[in-house]
């Protein structure tokens, strides 16, 4: 946003009245208020306890409440009204994520002059799961108010197109779907993959800086300079496969395939959605497991697992990535997973090894990673061992190739591609194949 002219409409971040709109670093920021009740019903409820589980393979059950849906509609209308207020004539409107799926159609109803795009940061579920949603047709209708819909993977775009066809009887052709507007005219909407990425240049520069390098050495020294540092960095979310990762690690300790202090594991679990029941349960489970592993396998001064339930500044994250020999990214389902791309970006020394779940969007781009299926604990253990024991020269070749991919497909390229797709939709831009 800083590199482009524009207005940003978003939740103020705290409940209650929102501040007046203001300018900051060349951006016009327009905060939207949420009441305490809407935080519970719209945000923690419908967004994070209905949609999030449905869109992530129902790893935990989804909860359906009609009052939550009413508030989802009301808040989406509030966002749409604000967008219509700030958008210049003919503006491009870029709507983000599953919390705002009704906004495209609500904006179109008031502002047929603007171009509307929507990007989904999380997966779009297979039709069999999406079909469970009592409000599925209303969501499809909401999204089809857009000119262009962007997804992380082609499979996500295809899931959406299939839902339009099978659940709503709409006609689809290639990556487009035909919809009818209230005035009876038909319109074609395009849905395709445009995978998100990271600020490669900015993060690479940060990782190369002397303070980050020094901090990385300090971290390794504080861990007792182990031969192998394994690292996990995730929001504390059941989609991230933290339990599976800990189980594999615990079994490797039990099998005596590894042992502290030669090998140690650092898990950063950033606090997240702490008032939602499934997250409370997950935290208890993870912390019990960490306690058990440490109780059994640690010695004084050399814990088997370093568990950190905090969030850290960017510099510290870059230093942690630098310090880690094996990065464990093992989600059960993840739209993209930026941590995998950030790890690769921080390894300008071409050191380290990335273990990556095949159920992440990132896996579709980072094929030189050590792939794993986190449900297969035995397989995951073998992959972890392989990531440690593969000869250095081979690992460097993998890392070079991973870095090339991320450097060539960074976040700027993602934004450019999205905006070009939006401009051209429903036509495909001439230079891209399927994207
Ligand atoms: C959603 C989708 C998709 C984490 N802890 C700290 C911290 N982080 C940063 C990471 C990374 C980001 O948060 C997390 O992004 P992920 O992509 O890994 O996962 P989600 O939060 O689930 O994001 C996901 C993403 O949207 C983008 O489209 O990739 O699939 O689920 O950047 O580094 N950053 C700092 N301190 C922390 O403690 N500074």
Short mmCIF file of C-alpha atoms and ligand atoms in Angstrom, two decimals:
data_model
loop_
_atom_site.label_atom_id
_atom_site.label_comp_id
_atom_site.label_asym_id
_atom_site.label_seq_id
_atom_site.Cartn_x
_atom_site.Cartn_y
_atom_site.Cartn_z
CA UNK A 1 0.00 0.00 0.00
CA UNK A 2 2.84 2.40 0.83
CA UNK A 3 4.11 2.10 -2.73
CA UNK A 4 0.73 2.96 -4.25
CA UNK A 5 -1.84 5.68 -3.79
CA UNK A 6 -4.88 4.49 -1.95
CA UNK A 7 -7.25 4.39 0.96
CA UNK A 8 -7.26 1.52 3.47
CA UNK A 9 -10.53 0.54 5.11
CA UNK A 10 -10.07 -1.78 8.07
CA UNK A 11 -11.12 -2.64 11.61
CA UNK A 12 -9.64 -0.25 14.16
CA UNK A 13 -8.29 -3.29 16.09
CA UNK A 14 -10.11 -2.54 19.35
CA UNK A 15 -13.81 -2.65 20.11
CA UNK A 16 -15.86 0.49 20.62
CA UNK A 17 -15.76 3.75 18.70
CA UNK A 18 -13.22 4.00 15.91
CA UNK A 19 -10.99 7.05 15.38
CA UNK A 20 -11.78 9.47 12.54
CA UNK A 21 -10.15 8.70 9.18
CA UNK A 22 -6.59 10.04 8.94
CA UNK A 23 -3.56 10.17 6.68
CA UNK A 24 -0.39 8.21 7.42
CA UNK A 25 2.69 7.61 5.19
CA UNK A 26 0.76 8.70 2.11
CA UNK A 27 -2.17 6.37 2.82
CA UNK A 28 -5.69 7.39 3.76
CA UNK A 29 -6.66 5.15 6.69
CA UNK A 30 -10.35 4.71 7.35
CA UNK A 31 -11.03 2.75 10.56
CA UNK A 32 -14.25 0.77 10.98
CA UNK A 33 -15.66 0.19 14.48
CA UNK A 34 -16.76 -3.17 15.87
CA UNK A 35 -18.77 -3.42 19.07
CA UNK A 36 -17.81 -5.90 21.79
CA UNK A 37 -20.74 -8.07 20.72
CA UNK A 38 -19.70 -7.96 17.05
CA UNK A 39 -16.22 -9.01 18.03
CA UNK A 40 -17.76 -12.13 19.56
CA UNK A 41 -20.37 -12.86 16.89
CA UNK A 42 -18.95 -11.54 13.63
CA UNK A 43 -15.22 -12.00 14.26
CA UNK A 44 -14.62 -14.77 16.79
CA UNK A 45 -17.94 -16.44 15.93
CA UNK A 46 -18.87 -16.47 12.26
CA UNK A 47 -15.40 -15.68 10.84
CA UNK A 48 -13.26 -17.82 13.12
CA UNK A 49 -15.60 -20.52 14.44
CA UNK A 50 -17.84 -21.08 11.39
CA UNK A 51 -15.93 -20.15 8.23
CA UNK A 52 -12.35 -20.85 9.39
CA UNK A 53 -12.99 -24.53 10.31
CA UNK A 54 -15.12 -25.15 7.18
CA UNK A 55 -12.41 -23.63 4.97
CA UNK A 56 -9.70 -25.70 6.73
CA UNK A 57 -11.04 -29.23 6.20
CA UNK A 58 -13.13 -29.20 9.42
CA UNK A 59 -10.06 -30.12 11.51
CA UNK A 60 -12.31 -29.03 14.39
CA UNK A 61 -16.11 -28.88 14.07
CA UNK A 62 -17.68 -25.68 12.73
CA UNK A 63 -20.41 -23.97 14.73
CA UNK A 64 -23.46 -22.52 13.05
CA UNK A 65 -25.50 -19.78 14.73
CA UNK A 66 -28.07 -17.67 12.96
CA UNK A 67 -27.31 -14.64 15.15
CA UNK A 68 -23.65 -14.82 14.09
CA UNK A 69 -24.75 -14.74 10.45
CA UNK A 70 -26.93 -11.67 11.07
CA UNK A 71 -23.94 -9.83 12.50
CA UNK A 72 -21.67 -11.03 9.67
CA UNK A 73 -24.11 -9.43 7.22
CA UNK A 74 -24.35 -6.23 9.24
CA UNK A 75 -20.59 -5.78 9.57
CA UNK A 76 -20.03 -6.58 5.87
CA UNK A 77 -22.57 -3.86 5.04
CA UNK A 78 -20.66 -1.41 7.25
CA UNK A 79 -17.41 -2.14 5.43
CA UNK A 80 -19.14 -1.84 2.04
CA UNK A 81 -20.66 1.53 2.98
CA UNK A 82 -17.26 2.85 4.04
CA UNK A 83 -15.67 1.61 0.80
CA UNK A 84 -18.36 3.36 -1.24
CA UNK A 85 -17.72 6.54 0.69
CA UNK A 86 -13.95 6.63 0.13
CA UNK A 87 -13.58 5.10 -3.37
CA UNK A 88 -12.95 7.64 -6.14
CA UNK A 89 -15.02 7.35 -9.34
CA UNK A 90 -13.84 4.30 -11.30
CA UNK A 91 -11.50 3.23 -8.46
CA UNK A 92 -10.11 -0.26 -8.06
CA UNK A 93 -11.43 -1.84 -4.86
CA UNK A 94 -9.42 -4.76 -3.44
CA UNK A 95 -11.25 -6.69 -0.73
CA UNK A 96 -9.37 -9.14 1.49
CA UNK A 97 -10.32 -12.46 2.96
CA UNK A 98 -13.08 -14.64 4.33
CA UNK A 99 -14.31 -12.08 6.85
CA UNK A 100 -15.61 -9.88 3.99
CA UNK A 101 -17.16 -12.23 1.45
CA UNK A 102 -20.40 -10.26 1.10
CA UNK A 103 -18.66 -6.94 0.47
CA UNK A 104 -18.11 -7.38 -3.31
CA UNK A 105 -21.83 -7.59 -4.05
CA UNK A 106 -22.76 -4.92 -1.50
CA UNK A 107 -20.28 -2.50 -3.11
CA UNK A 108 -21.50 -3.27 -6.62
CA UNK A 109 -25.10 -2.52 -5.62
CA UNK A 110 -24.12 1.05 -4.70
CA UNK A 111 -21.14 1.70 -6.94
CA UNK A 112 -21.36 0.06 -10.38
CA UNK A 113 -18.55 2.41 -11.55
CA UNK A 114 -15.74 0.75 -9.51
CA UNK A 115 -13.77 -2.41 -10.34
CA UNK A 116 -14.00 -4.97 -7.60
CA UNK A 117 -11.48 -7.67 -6.70
CA UNK A 118 -11.36 -10.07 -3.76
CA UNK A 119 -8.45 -12.18 -2.53
CA UNK A 120 -8.80 -15.20 -0.26
CA UNK A 121 -5.83 -15.65 2.08
CA UNK A 122 -7.04 -19.07 3.23
CA UNK A 123 -8.04 -22.19 1.25
CA UNK A 124 -11.41 -22.40 -0.48
CA UNK A 125 -12.93 -25.71 0.63
CA UNK A 126 -14.02 -28.66 -1.50
CA UNK A 127 -17.70 -28.46 -2.42
CA UNK A 128 -18.66 -31.28 -0.01
CA UNK A 129 -17.48 -29.18 2.95
CA UNK A 130 -18.64 -25.79 1.65
CA UNK A 131 -22.08 -27.37 1.14
CA UNK A 132 -22.47 -27.68 4.93
CA UNK A 133 -22.75 -23.91 5.28
CA UNK A 134 -26.41 -22.95 5.63
CA UNK A 135 -25.59 -19.59 3.98
CA UNK A 136 -23.53 -21.03 1.12
CA UNK A 137 -25.58 -19.47 -1.72
CA UNK A 138 -25.53 -16.05 -0.07
CA UNK A 139 -21.75 -16.25 0.15
CA UNK A 140 -21.41 -17.27 -3.48
CA UNK A 141 -23.70 -14.41 -4.43
CA UNK A 142 -21.67 -12.01 -2.27
CA UNK A 143 -18.40 -13.02 -3.94
CA UNK A 144 -19.82 -12.89 -7.46
CA UNK A 145 -20.30 -9.13 -7.03
CA UNK A 146 -16.57 -8.98 -7.86
CA UNK A 147 -15.00 -8.71 -11.32
CA UNK A 148 -12.05 -10.86 -10.29
CA UNK A 149 -11.54 -13.39 -7.47
CA UNK A 150 -7.98 -14.36 -6.52
CA UNK A 151 -7.03 -17.55 -4.64
CA UNK A 152 -3.79 -19.03 -3.30
CA UNK A 153 -3.89 -22.20 -5.43
CA UNK A 154 -5.57 -23.24 -8.68
CA UNK A 155 -7.33 -25.97 -6.65
CA UNK A 156 -8.95 -23.26 -4.46
CA UNK A 157 -10.23 -21.38 -7.51
CA UNK A 158 -11.53 -24.66 -8.93
CA UNK A 159 -13.29 -25.48 -5.65
CA UNK A 160 -15.04 -22.12 -5.85
CA UNK A 161 -16.07 -22.60 -9.49
CA UNK A 162 -17.36 -26.07 -8.68
CA UNK A 163 -19.42 -24.70 -5.78
CA UNK A 164 -20.98 -22.12 -8.16
CA UNK A 165 -21.85 -24.88 -10.62
CA UNK A 166 -22.93 -27.71 -8.33
CA UNK A 167 -24.59 -25.86 -5.47
CA UNK A 168 -25.99 -22.88 -7.33
CA UNK A 169 -26.49 -24.17 -10.88
CA UNK A 170 -24.42 -21.37 -12.39
CA UNK A 171 -22.64 -21.91 -15.66
CA UNK A 172 -18.85 -22.01 -15.63
CA UNK A 173 -16.37 -22.12 -18.47
CA UNK A 174 -12.62 -22.49 -17.90
CA UNK A 175 -11.80 -20.14 -15.03
CA UNK A 176 -14.95 -18.02 -15.37
CA UNK A 177 -18.51 -18.11 -14.08
CA UNK A 178 -21.53 -16.28 -15.44
CA UNK A 179 -23.78 -14.40 -13.05
CA UNK A 180 -26.88 -12.28 -13.41
CA UNK A 181 -27.13 -8.78 -11.94
CA UNK A 182 -30.37 -7.42 -10.42
CA UNK A 183 -31.10 -5.46 -13.66
CA UNK A 184 -31.19 -8.79 -15.54
CA UNK A 185 -27.88 -8.27 -17.38
CA UNK A 186 -25.30 -11.06 -17.30
CA UNK A 187 -21.72 -10.61 -16.22
CA UNK A 188 -18.68 -12.90 -16.33
CA UNK A 189 -16.46 -13.21 -13.24
CA UNK A 190 -12.97 -14.70 -13.39
CA UNK A 191 -11.50 -16.84 -10.55
CA UNK A 192 -7.85 -17.91 -10.62
CA UNK A 193 -4.73 -18.50 -8.54
CA UNK A 194 -2.40 -15.65 -7.63
CA UNK A 195 -0.27 -16.94 -4.73
CA UNK A 196 0.79 -14.40 -2.12
CA UNK A 197 4.43 -13.92 -1.14
CA UNK A 198 6.80 -11.96 1.08
CA UNK A 199 8.79 -8.74 0.79
CA UNK A 200 11.91 -10.60 -0.33
CA UNK A 201 14.20 -7.58 -0.80
CA UNK A 202 13.26 -5.99 2.54
CA UNK A 203 13.54 -9.18 4.58
CA UNK A 204 16.75 -10.30 2.86
CA UNK A 205 18.32 -6.94 3.74
CA UNK A 206 17.16 -7.23 7.36
CA UNK A 207 18.54 -10.80 7.64
CA UNK A 208 21.93 -9.68 6.30
CA UNK A 209 22.23 -6.82 8.80
CA UNK A 210 24.93 -7.10 11.46
CA UNK A 211 22.54 -6.87 14.48
CA UNK A 212 20.44 -9.78 13.15
CA UNK A 213 23.55 -11.87 12.41
CA UNK A 214 24.86 -11.18 15.88
CA UNK A 215 21.54 -12.04 17.47
CA UNK A 216 21.40 -15.34 15.53
CA UNK A 217 24.79 -16.32 16.98
CA UNK A 218 23.62 -15.26 20.43
CA UNK A 219 20.50 -17.43 20.13
CA UNK A 220 22.57 -20.47 19.21
CA UNK A 221 24.95 -19.79 22.09
CA UNK A 222 22.04 -19.46 24.55
CA UNK A 223 20.77 -22.83 23.35
CA UNK A 224 24.19 -24.31 24.19
CA UNK A 225 25.47 -24.33 20.58
CA UNK A 226 23.66 -27.55 19.66
CA UNK A 227 24.55 -29.44 16.50
CA UNK A 228 20.99 -29.10 15.24
CA UNK A 229 18.43 -26.42 16.06
CA UNK A 230 14.92 -27.24 14.89
CA UNK A 231 12.40 -24.42 14.75
CA UNK A 232 8.64 -23.99 14.44
CA UNK A 233 6.98 -20.56 14.17
CA UNK A 234 3.21 -20.43 14.01
CA UNK A 235 0.15 -18.71 15.31
CA UNK A 236 -1.14 -21.10 17.95
CA UNK A 237 -3.76 -22.54 15.57
CA UNK A 238 -5.02 -26.12 15.13
CA UNK A 239 -4.44 -25.85 11.37
CA UNK A 240 -0.66 -25.54 11.82
CA UNK A 241 0.03 -29.14 12.83
CA UNK A 242 1.99 -28.23 15.97
CA UNK A 243 0.70 -31.29 17.85
CA UNK A 244 1.80 -33.63 15.04
CA UNK A 245 5.24 -32.00 14.95
CA UNK A 246 5.66 -32.40 18.72
CA UNK A 247 4.55 -36.02 18.55
CA UNK A 248 7.11 -36.82 15.85
CA UNK A 249 9.83 -35.05 17.85
CA UNK A 250 8.85 -36.87 21.05
CA UNK A 251 9.01 -40.25 19.29
CA UNK A 252 12.44 -39.45 17.85
CA UNK A 253 13.62 -38.75 21.41
CA UNK A 254 12.00 -41.95 22.62
CA UNK A 255 13.64 -43.96 19.81
CA UNK A 256 16.97 -42.33 20.78
CA UNK A 257 17.36 -41.25 17.17
CA UNK A 258 18.13 -37.78 18.55
CA UNK A 259 18.87 -36.38 21.97
CA UNK A 260 19.37 -33.01 23.63
CA UNK A 261 21.70 -31.14 23.96
CA UNK A 262 22.99 -32.13 20.47
CA UNK A 263 19.52 -31.56 19.03
CA UNK A 264 17.03 -29.06 20.35
CA UNK A 265 13.65 -27.77 19.27
CA UNK A 266 12.39 -24.18 19.56
CA UNK A 267 8.67 -23.64 19.08
CA UNK A 268 7.37 -20.08 18.87
CA UNK A 269 3.58 -20.22 19.24
CA UNK A 270 2.18 -16.73 18.79
CA UNK A 271 -0.96 -16.13 20.87
CA UNK A 272 -4.08 -16.20 18.68
CA UNK A 273 -7.91 -16.13 19.01
CA UNK A 274 -7.56 -16.88 22.68
CA UNK A 275 -11.25 -16.54 23.49
CA UNK A 276 -12.39 -19.20 20.99
CA UNK A 277 -12.93 -22.57 22.72
CA UNK A 278 -11.02 -24.70 20.18
CA UNK A 279 -7.97 -22.46 20.66
CA UNK A 280 -8.15 -22.71 24.45
CA UNK A 281 -8.23 -26.51 24.16
CA UNK A 282 -5.35 -26.55 21.70
CA UNK A 283 -3.22 -24.43 24.00
CA UNK A 284 -3.83 -26.78 26.91
CA UNK A 285 -2.94 -29.80 24.78
CA UNK A 286 0.25 -28.25 23.39
CA UNK A 287 1.42 -27.06 26.78
CA UNK A 288 0.72 -30.43 28.38
CA UNK A 289 2.71 -32.16 25.63
CA UNK A 290 5.63 -29.74 25.95
CA UNK A 291 5.60 -30.27 29.72
CA UNK A 292 5.64 -34.06 29.28
CA UNK A 293 8.47 -34.00 26.73
CA UNK A 294 10.56 -31.69 28.88
CA UNK A 295 9.80 -33.67 32.02
CA UNK A 296 11.00 -36.86 30.37
CA UNK A 297 13.89 -35.78 28.12
CA UNK A 298 15.39 -32.54 29.48
CA UNK A 299 18.39 -32.18 31.72
CA UNK A 300 19.15 -29.13 33.84
CA UNK A 301 20.11 -26.34 31.46
CA UNK A 302 19.23 -28.31 28.32
CA UNK A 303 15.48 -28.50 27.76
CA UNK A 304 14.34 -30.74 24.92
CA UNK A 305 11.75 -28.17 23.80
CA UNK A 306 11.95 -24.39 24.13
CA UNK A 307 8.33 -23.27 23.99
CA UNK A 308 7.68 -19.55 23.61
CA UNK A 309 4.10 -18.31 23.76
CA UNK A 310 4.90 -14.73 22.70
CA UNK A 311 5.10 -12.60 19.66
CA UNK A 312 8.42 -11.06 18.67
CA UNK A 313 9.70 -8.15 16.61
CA UNK A 314 10.63 -8.83 12.97
CA UNK A 315 14.36 -8.62 13.75
CA UNK A 316 14.09 -11.42 16.32
CA UNK A 317 12.14 -13.58 13.84
CA UNK A 318 14.84 -13.04 11.20
CA UNK A 319 17.52 -14.00 13.75
CA UNK A 320 15.60 -17.15 14.75
CA UNK A 321 15.32 -18.16 11.08
CA UNK A 322 19.07 -17.59 10.71
CA UNK A 323 19.77 -19.71 13.76
CA UNK A 324 17.64 -22.70 12.71
CA UNK A 325 19.16 -25.70 10.93
CA UNK A 326 15.78 -27.30 10.29
CA UNK A 327 12.57 -25.30 9.88
CA UNK A 328 9.43 -27.34 10.57
CA UNK A 329 6.36 -26.10 8.67
CA UNK A 330 3.84 -28.90 9.10
CA UNK A 331 0.27 -27.53 8.74
CA UNK A 332 -2.67 -29.86 8.23
CA UNK A 333 -4.09 -27.19 5.93
CA UNK A 334 -2.78 -23.69 5.16
CA UNK A 335 -3.73 -21.24 2.43
CA UNK A 336 -0.10 -20.34 1.73
CA UNK A 337 2.14 -20.21 4.84
CA UNK A 338 4.39 -17.19 4.73
CA UNK A 339 6.72 -18.52 7.43
CA UNK A 340 8.12 -21.05 4.91
CA UNK A 341 8.89 -18.25 2.45
CA UNK A 342 10.31 -16.01 5.18
CA UNK A 343 12.69 -18.76 6.35
CA UNK A 344 14.00 -19.23 2.83
CA UNK A 345 14.35 -15.45 2.38
CA UNK A 346 16.42 -15.14 5.55
CA UNK A 347 18.90 -17.87 4.46
CA UNK A 348 21.23 -15.73 2.33
CA UNK A 349 23.99 -18.06 3.60
CA UNK A 350 22.12 -20.93 1.77
CA UNK A 351 22.24 -22.87 5.06
CA UNK A 352 19.33 -24.67 6.70
CA UNK A 353 16.64 -27.09 5.55
CA UNK A 354 12.91 -26.55 5.12
CA UNK A 355 10.51 -29.35 6.06
CA UNK A 356 7.19 -28.44 4.41
CA UNK A 357 3.74 -29.99 4.54
CA UNK A 358 2.14 -30.88 1.23
CA UNK A 359 -1.08 -29.34 2.58
CA UNK A 360 0.22 -25.77 2.36
CA UNK A 361 -0.15 -23.45 -0.61
CA UNK A 362 3.61 -22.86 -0.33
CA UNK A 363 4.34 -26.49 -1.24
CA UNK A 364 2.99 -25.86 -4.74
CA UNK A 365 5.83 -23.39 -5.31
CA UNK A 366 8.61 -24.73 -3.07
CA UNK A 367 9.17 -28.18 -4.51
CA UNK A 368 12.80 -28.34 -3.35
CA UNK A 369 11.71 -28.45 0.29
CA UNK A 370 11.70 -31.71 2.31
CA UNK A 371 8.05 -32.58 1.77
CA UNK A 372 5.99 -34.23 4.51
CA UNK A 373 2.50 -35.45 5.23
CA UNK A 374 2.03 -34.38 8.88
CA UNK A 375 -0.70 -36.99 9.44
CA UNK A 376 1.90 -39.70 8.79
CA UNK A 377 3.93 -39.46 12.00
CA UNK A 378 6.33 -42.23 10.97
CA UNK A 379 6.90 -40.49 7.63
CA UNK A 380 7.32 -37.11 9.33
CA UNK A 381 10.00 -38.58 11.64
CA UNK A 382 11.92 -39.92 8.65
CA UNK A 383 11.71 -36.55 6.85
CA UNK A 384 12.97 -34.74 9.97
CA UNK A 385 15.93 -37.12 10.17
CA UNK A 386 16.60 -36.73 6.44
CA UNK A 387 16.54 -32.92 6.76
CA UNK A 388 19.29 -33.28 9.39
CA UNK A 389 21.42 -35.88 7.64
CA UNK A 390 21.33 -34.85 3.97
CA UNK A 391 24.82 -33.74 2.90
CA UNK A 392 25.43 -30.03 3.25
CA UNK A 393 26.19 -29.48 -0.44
CA UNK A 394 22.87 -31.03 -1.45
CA UNK A 395 20.96 -28.91 1.06
CA UNK A 396 22.62 -25.77 -0.27
CA UNK A 397 21.50 -26.65 -3.78
CA UNK A 398 17.93 -27.02 -2.52
CA UNK A 399 18.10 -23.74 -0.62
CA UNK A 400 19.48 -21.83 -3.62
CA UNK A 401 16.64 -23.05 -5.75
CA UNK A 402 14.03 -22.19 -3.07
CA UNK A 403 15.48 -18.69 -2.72
CA UNK A 404 15.38 -18.17 -6.47
CA UNK A 405 11.70 -19.02 -6.53
CA UNK A 406 10.77 -16.64 -3.69
CA UNK A 407 12.96 -13.80 -4.97
CA UNK A 408 11.32 -14.00 -8.40
CA UNK A 409 7.81 -14.32 -6.97
CA UNK A 410 7.74 -11.75 -4.20
CA UNK A 411 4.86 -9.78 -2.71
CA UNK A 412 5.23 -6.90 -5.18
CA UNK A 413 4.84 -9.30 -8.05
CA UNK A 414 1.78 -10.79 -6.34
CA UNK A 415 0.15 -7.35 -5.98
CA UNK A 416 1.00 -6.43 -9.60
CA UNK A 417 -0.44 -9.69 -10.87
CA UNK A 418 -3.60 -9.32 -8.81
CA UNK A 419 -4.19 -5.75 -9.99
CA UNK A 420 -3.51 -6.64 -13.64
CA UNK A 421 -5.92 -9.58 -13.39
CA UNK A 422 -8.49 -7.25 -11.87
CA UNK A 423 -8.03 -4.69 -14.63
CA UNK A 424 -8.33 -7.27 -17.43
CA UNK A 425 -11.05 -9.53 -15.96
CA UNK A 426 -12.79 -11.55 -17.21
CA UNK A 427 -10.03 -11.69 -19.86
CA UNK A 428 -6.67 -13.21 -18.94
CA UNK A 429 -3.64 -10.95 -19.11
CA UNK A 430 -1.70 -12.02 -22.24
CA UNK A 431 1.59 -12.88 -20.51
CA UNK A 432 0.34 -15.27 -17.79
CA UNK A 433 -0.52 -18.89 -18.18
CA UNK A 434 -3.57 -19.68 -16.07
CA UNK A 435 -2.67 -17.00 -13.53
C1 LIG B 1 -3.10 -16.37 6.72
C2 LIG B 1 -3.28 -17.75 6.09
C3 LIG B 1 -1.51 -17.17 4.44
C4 LIG B 1 3.99 -14.95 13.40
N1 LIG B 1 4.40 -14.80 14.67
C5 LIG B 1 5.05 -13.62 14.71
C6 LIG B 1 5.05 -13.04 13.47
N2 LIG B 1 4.38 -13.88 12.67
C7 LIG B 1 4.16 -13.63 11.24
C8 LIG B 1 4.92 -14.59 10.38
C9 LIG B 1 4.10 -14.50 9.09
C10 LIG B 1 2.68 -14.28 9.60
O1 LIG B 1 2.78 -13.80 10.93
C11 LIG B 1 1.89 -15.56 9.62
O2 LIG B 1 1.55 -15.86 8.31
P1 LIG B 1 1.24 -17.32 7.83
O3 LIG B 1 1.13 -17.28 6.36
O4 LIG B 1 2.34 -18.23 8.27
O5 LIG B 1 -0.11 -17.76 8.55
P2 LIG B 1 -1.56 -17.06 8.96
O6 LIG B 1 -1.40 -16.09 10.07
O7 LIG B 1 -2.46 -18.21 9.25
O8 LIG B 1 -2.03 -16.27 7.65
C12 LIG B 1 -1.98 -18.21 5.46
C13 LIG B 1 -1.49 -15.79 5.04
O9 LIG B 1 -2.76 -15.47 5.63
C14 LIG B 1 -1.19 -14.74 3.96
O10 LIG B 1 -2.05 -14.84 2.86
O11 LIG B 1 -0.18 -17.50 4.04
O12 LIG B 1 -2.15 -19.45 4.81
O13 LIG B 1 -3.70 -18.71 7.05
O14 LIG B 1 4.47 -13.39 8.33
O15 LIG B 1 6.24 -14.21 10.27
N3 LIG B 1 5.64 -11.87 13.16
C15 LIG B 1 6.26 -11.21 14.17
N4 LIG B 1 6.29 -11.71 15.44
C16 LIG B 1 5.71 -12.91 15.75
O16 LIG B 1 5.77 -13.34 16.91
N5 LIG B 1 6.88 -10.04 13.92
#
